[in-house]
Short mmCIF file of C-alpha atoms and ligand atoms in Angstrom, two decimals:
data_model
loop_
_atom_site.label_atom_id
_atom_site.label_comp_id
_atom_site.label_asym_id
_atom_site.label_seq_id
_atom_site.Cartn_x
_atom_site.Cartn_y
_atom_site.Cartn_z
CA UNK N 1 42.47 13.89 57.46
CA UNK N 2 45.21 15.49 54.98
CA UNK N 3 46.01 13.33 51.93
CA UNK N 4 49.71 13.90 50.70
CA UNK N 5 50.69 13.60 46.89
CA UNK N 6 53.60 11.40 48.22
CA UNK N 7 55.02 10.08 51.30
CA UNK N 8 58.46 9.56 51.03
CA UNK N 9 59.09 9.09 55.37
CA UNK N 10 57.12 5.76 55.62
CA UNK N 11 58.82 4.17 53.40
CA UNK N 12 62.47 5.41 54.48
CA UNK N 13 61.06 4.36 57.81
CA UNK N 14 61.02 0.72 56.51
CA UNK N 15 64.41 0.09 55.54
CA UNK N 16 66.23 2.76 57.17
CA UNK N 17 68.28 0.16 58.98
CA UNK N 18 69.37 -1.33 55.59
CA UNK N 19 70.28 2.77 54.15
CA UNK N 20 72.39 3.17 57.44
CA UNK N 21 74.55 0.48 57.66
CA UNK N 22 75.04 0.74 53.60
CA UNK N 23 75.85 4.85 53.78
CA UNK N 24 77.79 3.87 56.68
CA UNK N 25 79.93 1.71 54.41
CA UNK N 26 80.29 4.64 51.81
CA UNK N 27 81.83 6.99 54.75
CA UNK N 28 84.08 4.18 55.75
CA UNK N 29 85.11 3.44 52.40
CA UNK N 30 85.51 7.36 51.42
CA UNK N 31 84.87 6.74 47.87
CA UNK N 32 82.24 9.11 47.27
CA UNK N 33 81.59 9.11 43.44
CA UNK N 34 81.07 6.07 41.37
CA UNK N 35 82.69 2.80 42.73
CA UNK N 36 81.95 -0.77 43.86
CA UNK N 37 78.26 0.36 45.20
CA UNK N 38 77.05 1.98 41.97
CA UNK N 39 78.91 -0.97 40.29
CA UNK N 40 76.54 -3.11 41.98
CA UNK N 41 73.52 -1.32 41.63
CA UNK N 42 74.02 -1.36 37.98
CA UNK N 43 74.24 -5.16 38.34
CA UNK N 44 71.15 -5.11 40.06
CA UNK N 45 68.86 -2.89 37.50
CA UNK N 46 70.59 -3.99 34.23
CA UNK N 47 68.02 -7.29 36.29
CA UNK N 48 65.33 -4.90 36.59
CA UNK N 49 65.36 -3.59 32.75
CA UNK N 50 66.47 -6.90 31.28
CA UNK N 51 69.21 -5.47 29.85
CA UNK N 52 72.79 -6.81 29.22
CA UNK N 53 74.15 -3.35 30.49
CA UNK N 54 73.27 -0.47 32.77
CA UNK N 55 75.40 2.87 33.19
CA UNK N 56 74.12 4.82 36.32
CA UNK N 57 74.25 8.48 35.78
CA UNK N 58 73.59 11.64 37.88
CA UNK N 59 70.12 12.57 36.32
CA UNK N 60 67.18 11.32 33.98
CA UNK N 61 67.78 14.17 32.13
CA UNK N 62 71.82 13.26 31.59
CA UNK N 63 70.44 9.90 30.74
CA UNK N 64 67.98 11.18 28.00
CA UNK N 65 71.30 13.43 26.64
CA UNK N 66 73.49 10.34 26.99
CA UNK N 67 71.78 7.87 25.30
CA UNK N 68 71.18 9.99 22.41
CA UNK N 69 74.38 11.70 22.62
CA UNK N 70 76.31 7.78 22.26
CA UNK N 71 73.93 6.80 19.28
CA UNK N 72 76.11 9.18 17.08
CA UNK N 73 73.23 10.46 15.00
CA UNK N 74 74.26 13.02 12.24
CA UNK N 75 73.94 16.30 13.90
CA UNK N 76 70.70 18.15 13.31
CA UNK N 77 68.48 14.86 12.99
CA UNK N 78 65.14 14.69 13.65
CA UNK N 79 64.09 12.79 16.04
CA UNK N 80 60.28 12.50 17.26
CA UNK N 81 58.93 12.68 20.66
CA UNK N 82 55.62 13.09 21.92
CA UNK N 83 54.57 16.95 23.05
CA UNK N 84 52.99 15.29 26.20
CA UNK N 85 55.84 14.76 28.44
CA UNK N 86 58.38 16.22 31.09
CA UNK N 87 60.71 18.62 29.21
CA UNK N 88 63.42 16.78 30.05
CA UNK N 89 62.45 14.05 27.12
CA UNK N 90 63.19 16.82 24.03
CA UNK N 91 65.91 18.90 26.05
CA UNK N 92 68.14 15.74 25.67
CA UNK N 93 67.28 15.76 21.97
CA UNK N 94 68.32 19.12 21.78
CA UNK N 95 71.17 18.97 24.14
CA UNK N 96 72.84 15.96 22.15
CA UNK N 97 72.37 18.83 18.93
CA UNK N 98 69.06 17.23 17.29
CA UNK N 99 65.99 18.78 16.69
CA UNK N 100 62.52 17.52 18.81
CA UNK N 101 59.71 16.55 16.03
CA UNK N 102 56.33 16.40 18.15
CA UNK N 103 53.54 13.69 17.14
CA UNK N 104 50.54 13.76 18.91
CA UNK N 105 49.61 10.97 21.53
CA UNK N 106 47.11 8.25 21.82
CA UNK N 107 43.62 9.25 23.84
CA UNK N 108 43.88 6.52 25.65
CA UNK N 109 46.85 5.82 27.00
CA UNK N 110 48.80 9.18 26.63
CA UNK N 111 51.77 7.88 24.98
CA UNK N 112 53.07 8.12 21.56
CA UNK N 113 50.62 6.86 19.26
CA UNK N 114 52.06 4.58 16.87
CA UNK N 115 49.27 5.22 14.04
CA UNK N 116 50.27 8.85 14.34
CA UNK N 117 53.77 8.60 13.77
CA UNK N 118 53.33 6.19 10.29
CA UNK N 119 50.93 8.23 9.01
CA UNK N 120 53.64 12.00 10.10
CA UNK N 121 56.52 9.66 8.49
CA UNK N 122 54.13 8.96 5.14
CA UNK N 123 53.42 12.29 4.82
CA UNK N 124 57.03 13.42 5.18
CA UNK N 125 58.75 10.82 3.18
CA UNK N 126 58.08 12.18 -0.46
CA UNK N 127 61.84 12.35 -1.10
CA UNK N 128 62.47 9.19 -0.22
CA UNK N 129 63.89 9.88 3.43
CA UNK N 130 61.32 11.54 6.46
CA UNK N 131 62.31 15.06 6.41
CA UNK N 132 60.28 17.01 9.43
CA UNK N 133 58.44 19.49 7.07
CA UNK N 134 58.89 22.40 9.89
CA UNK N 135 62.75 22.24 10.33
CA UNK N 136 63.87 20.44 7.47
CA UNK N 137 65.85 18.18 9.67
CA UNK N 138 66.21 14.72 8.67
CA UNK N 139 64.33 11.90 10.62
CA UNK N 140 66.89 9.83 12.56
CA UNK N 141 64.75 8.57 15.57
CA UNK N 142 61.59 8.22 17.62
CA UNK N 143 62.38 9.16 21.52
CA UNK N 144 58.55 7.26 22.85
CA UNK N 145 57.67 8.19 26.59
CA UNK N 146 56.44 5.76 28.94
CA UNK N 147 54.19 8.19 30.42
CA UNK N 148 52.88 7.69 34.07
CA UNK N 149 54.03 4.02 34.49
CA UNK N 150 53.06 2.53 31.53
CA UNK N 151 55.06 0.98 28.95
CA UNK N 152 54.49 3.01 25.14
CA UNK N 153 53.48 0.91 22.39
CA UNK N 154 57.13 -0.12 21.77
CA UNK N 155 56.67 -3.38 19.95
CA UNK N 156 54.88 -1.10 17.03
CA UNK N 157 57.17 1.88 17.55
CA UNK N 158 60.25 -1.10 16.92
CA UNK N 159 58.26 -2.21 13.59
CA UNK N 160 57.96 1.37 12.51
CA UNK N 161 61.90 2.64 13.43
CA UNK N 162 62.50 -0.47 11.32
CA UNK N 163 60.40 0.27 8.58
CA UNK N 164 62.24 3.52 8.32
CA UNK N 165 65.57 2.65 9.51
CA UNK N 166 65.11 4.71 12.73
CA UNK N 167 66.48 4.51 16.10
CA UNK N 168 64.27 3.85 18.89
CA UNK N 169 64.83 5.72 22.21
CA UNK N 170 62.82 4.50 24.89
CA UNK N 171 62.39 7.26 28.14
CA UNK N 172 61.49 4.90 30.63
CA UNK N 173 61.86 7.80 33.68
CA UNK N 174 58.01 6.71 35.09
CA UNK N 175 58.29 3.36 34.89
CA UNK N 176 61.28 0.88 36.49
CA UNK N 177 59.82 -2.35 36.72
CA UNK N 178 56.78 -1.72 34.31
CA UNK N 179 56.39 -4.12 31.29
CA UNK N 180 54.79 -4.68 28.01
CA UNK N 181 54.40 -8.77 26.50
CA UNK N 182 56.39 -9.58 29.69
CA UNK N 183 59.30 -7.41 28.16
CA UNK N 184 60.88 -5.29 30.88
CA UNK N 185 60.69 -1.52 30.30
CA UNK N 186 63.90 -0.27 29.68
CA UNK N 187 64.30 -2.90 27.31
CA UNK N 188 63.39 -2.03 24.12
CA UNK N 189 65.25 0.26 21.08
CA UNK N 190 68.78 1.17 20.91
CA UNK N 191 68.60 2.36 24.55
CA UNK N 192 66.41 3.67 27.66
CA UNK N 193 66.57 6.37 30.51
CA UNK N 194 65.87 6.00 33.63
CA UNK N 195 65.40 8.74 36.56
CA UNK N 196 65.45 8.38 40.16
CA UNK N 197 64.83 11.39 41.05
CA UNK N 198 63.16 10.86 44.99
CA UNK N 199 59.58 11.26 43.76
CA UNK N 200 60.32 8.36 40.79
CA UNK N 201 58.98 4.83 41.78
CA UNK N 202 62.60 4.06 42.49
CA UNK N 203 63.43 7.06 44.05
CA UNK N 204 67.29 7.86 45.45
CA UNK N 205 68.00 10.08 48.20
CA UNK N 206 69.02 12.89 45.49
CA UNK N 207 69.30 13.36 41.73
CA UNK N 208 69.79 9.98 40.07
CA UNK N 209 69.20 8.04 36.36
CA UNK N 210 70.75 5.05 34.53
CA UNK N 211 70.91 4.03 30.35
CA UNK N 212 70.11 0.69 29.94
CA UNK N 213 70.86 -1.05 26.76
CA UNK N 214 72.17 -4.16 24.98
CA UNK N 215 74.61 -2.33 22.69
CA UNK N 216 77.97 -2.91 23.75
CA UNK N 217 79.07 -0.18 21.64
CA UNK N 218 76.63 2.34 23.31
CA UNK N 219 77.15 1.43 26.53
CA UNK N 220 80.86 1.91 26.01
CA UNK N 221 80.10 5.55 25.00
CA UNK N 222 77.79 6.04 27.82
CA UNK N 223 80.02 4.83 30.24
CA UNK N 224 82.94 6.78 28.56
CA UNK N 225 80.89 10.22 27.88
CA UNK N 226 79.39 10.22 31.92
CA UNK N 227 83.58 10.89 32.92
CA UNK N 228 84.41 13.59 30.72
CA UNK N 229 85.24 10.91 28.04
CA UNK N 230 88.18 9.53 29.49
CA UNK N 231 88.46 5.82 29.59
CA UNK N 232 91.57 6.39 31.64
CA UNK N 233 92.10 8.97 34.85
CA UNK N 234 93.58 11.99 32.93
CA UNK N 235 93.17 10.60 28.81
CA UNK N 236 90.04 11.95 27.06
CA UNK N 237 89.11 10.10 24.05
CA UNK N 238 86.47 12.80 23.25
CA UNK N 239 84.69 15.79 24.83
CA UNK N 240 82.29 14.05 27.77
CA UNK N 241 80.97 15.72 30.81
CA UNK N 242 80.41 14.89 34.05
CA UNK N 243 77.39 12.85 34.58
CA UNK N 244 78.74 10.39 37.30
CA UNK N 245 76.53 9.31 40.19
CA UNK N 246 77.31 9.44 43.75
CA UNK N 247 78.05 6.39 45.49
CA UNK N 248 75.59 7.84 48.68
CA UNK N 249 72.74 6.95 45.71
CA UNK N 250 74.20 4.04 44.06
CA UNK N 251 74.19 2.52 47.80
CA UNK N 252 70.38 3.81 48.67
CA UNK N 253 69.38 2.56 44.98
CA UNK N 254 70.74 -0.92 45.71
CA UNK N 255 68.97 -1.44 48.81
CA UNK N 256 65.59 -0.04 47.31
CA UNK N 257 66.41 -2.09 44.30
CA UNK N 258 65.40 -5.13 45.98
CA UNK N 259 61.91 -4.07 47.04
CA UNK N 260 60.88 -2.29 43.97
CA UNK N 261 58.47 -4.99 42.40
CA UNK N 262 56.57 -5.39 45.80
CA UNK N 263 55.74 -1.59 45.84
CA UNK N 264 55.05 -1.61 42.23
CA UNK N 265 52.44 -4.26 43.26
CA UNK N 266 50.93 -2.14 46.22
CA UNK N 267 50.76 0.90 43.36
CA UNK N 268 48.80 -2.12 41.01
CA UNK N 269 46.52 -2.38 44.48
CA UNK N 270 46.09 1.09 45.18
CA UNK N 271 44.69 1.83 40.98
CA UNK N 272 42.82 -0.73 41.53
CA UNK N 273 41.40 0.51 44.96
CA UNK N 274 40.97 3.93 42.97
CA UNK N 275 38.77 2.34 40.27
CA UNK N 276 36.33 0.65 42.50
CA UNK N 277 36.37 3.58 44.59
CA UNK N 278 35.92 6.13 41.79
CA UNK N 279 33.77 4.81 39.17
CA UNK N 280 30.55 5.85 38.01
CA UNK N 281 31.78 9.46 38.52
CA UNK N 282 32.08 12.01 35.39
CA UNK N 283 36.01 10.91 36.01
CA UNK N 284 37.80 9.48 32.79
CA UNK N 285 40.45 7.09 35.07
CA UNK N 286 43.41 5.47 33.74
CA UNK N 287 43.15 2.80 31.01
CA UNK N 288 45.56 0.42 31.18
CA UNK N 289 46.54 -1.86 28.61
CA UNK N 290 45.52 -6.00 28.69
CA UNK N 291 49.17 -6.60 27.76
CA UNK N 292 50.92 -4.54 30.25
CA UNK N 293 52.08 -4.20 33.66
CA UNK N 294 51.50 -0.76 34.56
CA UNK N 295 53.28 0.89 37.44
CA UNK N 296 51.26 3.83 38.17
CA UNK N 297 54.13 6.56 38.84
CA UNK N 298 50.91 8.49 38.95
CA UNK N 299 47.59 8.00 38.75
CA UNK N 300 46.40 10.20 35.93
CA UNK N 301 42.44 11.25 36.12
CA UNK N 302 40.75 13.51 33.56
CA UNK N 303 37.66 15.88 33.86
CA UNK N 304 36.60 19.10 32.13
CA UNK N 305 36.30 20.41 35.76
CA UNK N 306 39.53 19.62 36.87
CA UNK N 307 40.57 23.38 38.36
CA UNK N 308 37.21 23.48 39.98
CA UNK N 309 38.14 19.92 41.12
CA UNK N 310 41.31 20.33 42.46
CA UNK N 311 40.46 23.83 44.00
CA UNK N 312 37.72 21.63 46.14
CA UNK N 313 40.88 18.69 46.40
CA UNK N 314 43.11 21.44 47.97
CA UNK N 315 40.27 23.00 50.28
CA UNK N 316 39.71 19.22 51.63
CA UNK N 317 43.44 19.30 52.25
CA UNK N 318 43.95 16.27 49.73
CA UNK N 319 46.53 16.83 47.35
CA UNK N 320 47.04 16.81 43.72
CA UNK N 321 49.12 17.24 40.99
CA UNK N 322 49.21 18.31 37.16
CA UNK N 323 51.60 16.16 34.98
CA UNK N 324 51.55 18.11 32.67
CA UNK N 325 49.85 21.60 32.80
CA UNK N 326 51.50 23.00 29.24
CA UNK N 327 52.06 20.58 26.10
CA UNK N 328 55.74 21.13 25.09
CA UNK N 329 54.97 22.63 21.48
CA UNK N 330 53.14 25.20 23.34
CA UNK N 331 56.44 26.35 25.48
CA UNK N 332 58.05 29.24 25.34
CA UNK N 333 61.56 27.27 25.13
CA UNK N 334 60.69 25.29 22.19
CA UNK N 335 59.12 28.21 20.48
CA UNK N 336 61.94 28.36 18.12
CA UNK N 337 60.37 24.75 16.55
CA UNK N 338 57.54 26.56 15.04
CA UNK N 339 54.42 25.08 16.54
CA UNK N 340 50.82 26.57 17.27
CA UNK N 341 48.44 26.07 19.71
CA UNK N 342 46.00 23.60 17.96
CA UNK N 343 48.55 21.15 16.75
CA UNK N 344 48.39 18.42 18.80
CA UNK N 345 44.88 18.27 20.58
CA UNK N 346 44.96 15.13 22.54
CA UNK N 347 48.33 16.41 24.08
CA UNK N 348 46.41 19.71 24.32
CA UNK N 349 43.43 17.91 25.99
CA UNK N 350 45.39 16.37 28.70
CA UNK N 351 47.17 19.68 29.59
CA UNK N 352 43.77 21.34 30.24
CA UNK N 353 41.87 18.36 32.00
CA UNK N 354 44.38 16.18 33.42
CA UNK N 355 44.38 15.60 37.37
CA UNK N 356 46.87 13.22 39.27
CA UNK N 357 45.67 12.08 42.80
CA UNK N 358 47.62 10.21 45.46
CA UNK N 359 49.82 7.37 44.35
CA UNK N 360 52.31 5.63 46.52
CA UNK N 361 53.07 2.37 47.31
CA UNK N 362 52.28 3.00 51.27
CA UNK N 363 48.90 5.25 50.39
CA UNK N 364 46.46 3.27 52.91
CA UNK N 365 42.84 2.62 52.29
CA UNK N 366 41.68 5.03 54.38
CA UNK N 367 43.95 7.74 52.70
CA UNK N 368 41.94 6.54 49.61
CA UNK N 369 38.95 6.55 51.11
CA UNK N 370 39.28 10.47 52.43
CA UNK N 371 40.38 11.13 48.22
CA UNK N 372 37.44 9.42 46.96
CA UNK N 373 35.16 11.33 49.58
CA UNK N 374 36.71 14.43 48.45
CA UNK N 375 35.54 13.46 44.80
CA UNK N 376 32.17 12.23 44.79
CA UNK N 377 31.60 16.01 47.19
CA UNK N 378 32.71 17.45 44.66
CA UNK N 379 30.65 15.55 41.57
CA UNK N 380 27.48 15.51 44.16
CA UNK N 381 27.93 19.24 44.24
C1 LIG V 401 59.48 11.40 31.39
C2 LIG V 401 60.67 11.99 32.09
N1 LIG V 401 61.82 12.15 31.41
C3 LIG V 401 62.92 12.64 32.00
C4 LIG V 401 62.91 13.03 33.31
C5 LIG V 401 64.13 13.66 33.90
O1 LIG V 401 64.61 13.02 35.05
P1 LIG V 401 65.42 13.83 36.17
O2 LIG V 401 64.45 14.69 36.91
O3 LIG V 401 65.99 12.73 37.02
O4 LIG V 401 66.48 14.61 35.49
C6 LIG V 401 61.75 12.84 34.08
C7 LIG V 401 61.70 13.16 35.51
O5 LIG V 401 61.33 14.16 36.00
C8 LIG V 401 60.59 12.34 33.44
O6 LIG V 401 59.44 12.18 34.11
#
């Protein structure tokens, strides 16, 4: 039996009634971009983040761009963000003209590591202000990941950007529906990014991403930069771009909207399946947090043998994934930052042993089974 990273079909099959009759309403209607069904989805998940406002965009990279982009940060600020992490999470640093500052992560979880950051910002604050001792740039901000579902340790990272008079920028791309002390991810900071990208836990049926936030002020801007920054057809306040999404997604993301905590739960049941299935193995599995409610976008394993591993995965036909195979201070395109191999070893560390295995909310027992079988082969080897 073949094991698929993802299995987008069962789940379509499921509600494909629902999809019809609501992209049958967007071809009826003929209003293609924005309108009343991306107006309601952004209803619905300003719910789901436990926000007071949502802006859906066309990406969760436009969202990362836009949310900095609104805050109106002095151009050239620093603003850190962990080195383990999609690109996409420093390109819209650098896109809204700021400069990525990379602290290491936490061993445990994978996401930024709040000890890390206060003792970086110590270090750097001689003058009085955090100054990034590699660029010179000025520290405006902390961008924290919630890497593979689960909710960064925001509630410190808040005290910290306090501390320091930061702003907090919360990439919430892994992890609709995910919380931390009951708090809603997407919720915390000056604003969040979501993606729904199809492969995201909330996936749309193309590119897709919202900014949640409470700031009236930002969401304005969001709302204003995503249309070329025209508040009215054919007036531009300021240079925007287009970042609009497409009513065909705002109508799929409203239906899947409404079953998103039940296959967040399945996820919960499938980890959980994972652990009993997989430990006692030389496997480091995923820790998750007593206070949180992780969402496992994916289920992140770790072993020293993980190319031998997933060599032996892919001969078994079960498939696997690397999230993510090259720390960003270590890429060519941020090169320019000045960082060496060495910097950041638990980001480092992950890169070289990191292996994620099936995750999705349909993934049946038996699919599970034929993984773990795959494994302990493997380990018994
Ligand atoms: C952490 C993180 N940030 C940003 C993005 C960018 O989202 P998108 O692919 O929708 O542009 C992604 C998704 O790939 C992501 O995982």
């Amino acid at each position: 039996m073949s094991v698929p990273f993802l299995d987008l079909k069962t789940q379509y099959n499921q509600i494909k009634d629902e999809i019809g009759t609501e992209l049958a309403e967007v071809l009826d209607t003929c209003y293609y971009v924005l309108g009343p069904k991306v107006a309601a989805f952004e209803k619905k998940f300003a719910e789901i983040a436990g926000t007071k406002y949502c802006i859906a965009v066309s990406s969760g990279t436009a969202a990362v761009h836009l949310m900095i982009w609104a805050s109106d940060l002095q151009p050239g600020s620093g603003i850190i963000v962990p080195p383990n992490t999609f690109t996409a999470s420093a390109e819209g640093i650098v896109l809204a003209g700021h400069v990525p500052v990379f602290v290491d992560v936490d061993k445990n979880t994978l996401n930024l590591s709040p000890e890390k950051v206060e003792s970086f910002l110590e270090s750097c604050s001689s003058s009085g202000k955090p100054v990034d001792p590699k660029t010179g740039a000025e520290i405006k901000g902390i961008l924290a990941v919630d890497l593979y579902g689960q909710p960064a340790a925001l509630p410190e990272l808040e005290k910290i950007s306090e501390r320091y008079g930061l702003l907090l920028f919360e990439d919430a791309c892994q992890s609709v529906n995910a919380s931390r002390n009951g708090r809603p991810a997407g919720s915390f900071g000056t604003a969040a990014a979501f993606s729904f990208y199809p492969g995201k836990n909330l996936g749309a049926f193309g590119e897709g991403g919202a900014v949640t936030t409470n700031s009236e002020d930002i969401a304005g801007r969001v709302r204003t930069l995503r249309d070329h920054g025209s508040r009215e057809k054919y007036l531009y306040d300021f240079i925007g771009h287009n970042y609009r999404m497409s009513a065909f997604q705002g109508a799929v993301l409203g239906v899947k909207s409404a079953y998103i905590s039940q296959w967040n739960d399945r996820r919960r049941e499938a980890a959980n399946r994972y652990k009993e299935l997989l430990s006692g193995l030389p496997l480091d599995l995923p820790a998750e947090e007593g206070d949180v409610r992780h969402v496992y976008h994916l289920y992140a394993t770790h072993t020293p043998k993980r190319d031998e591993l997933r060599k032996h995965l892919g001969e078994m036909s079960v498939a696997s994934g690397l999230h993510y195979p090259l720390p960003l201070h270590t890429q060519k395109a941020y090169s320019y930052l000045g960082y060496k191999e060495g910097d950041f070893p638990v980001s480092e560390w992950n890169s070289a042993s990191n292996l994620t295995l099936p995750m999705f909310p349909d993934i049946t027992e038996e699919q599970q089974l034929t993984v773990a079988e795959a494994v302990k082969m493997y380990f018994s080897k």
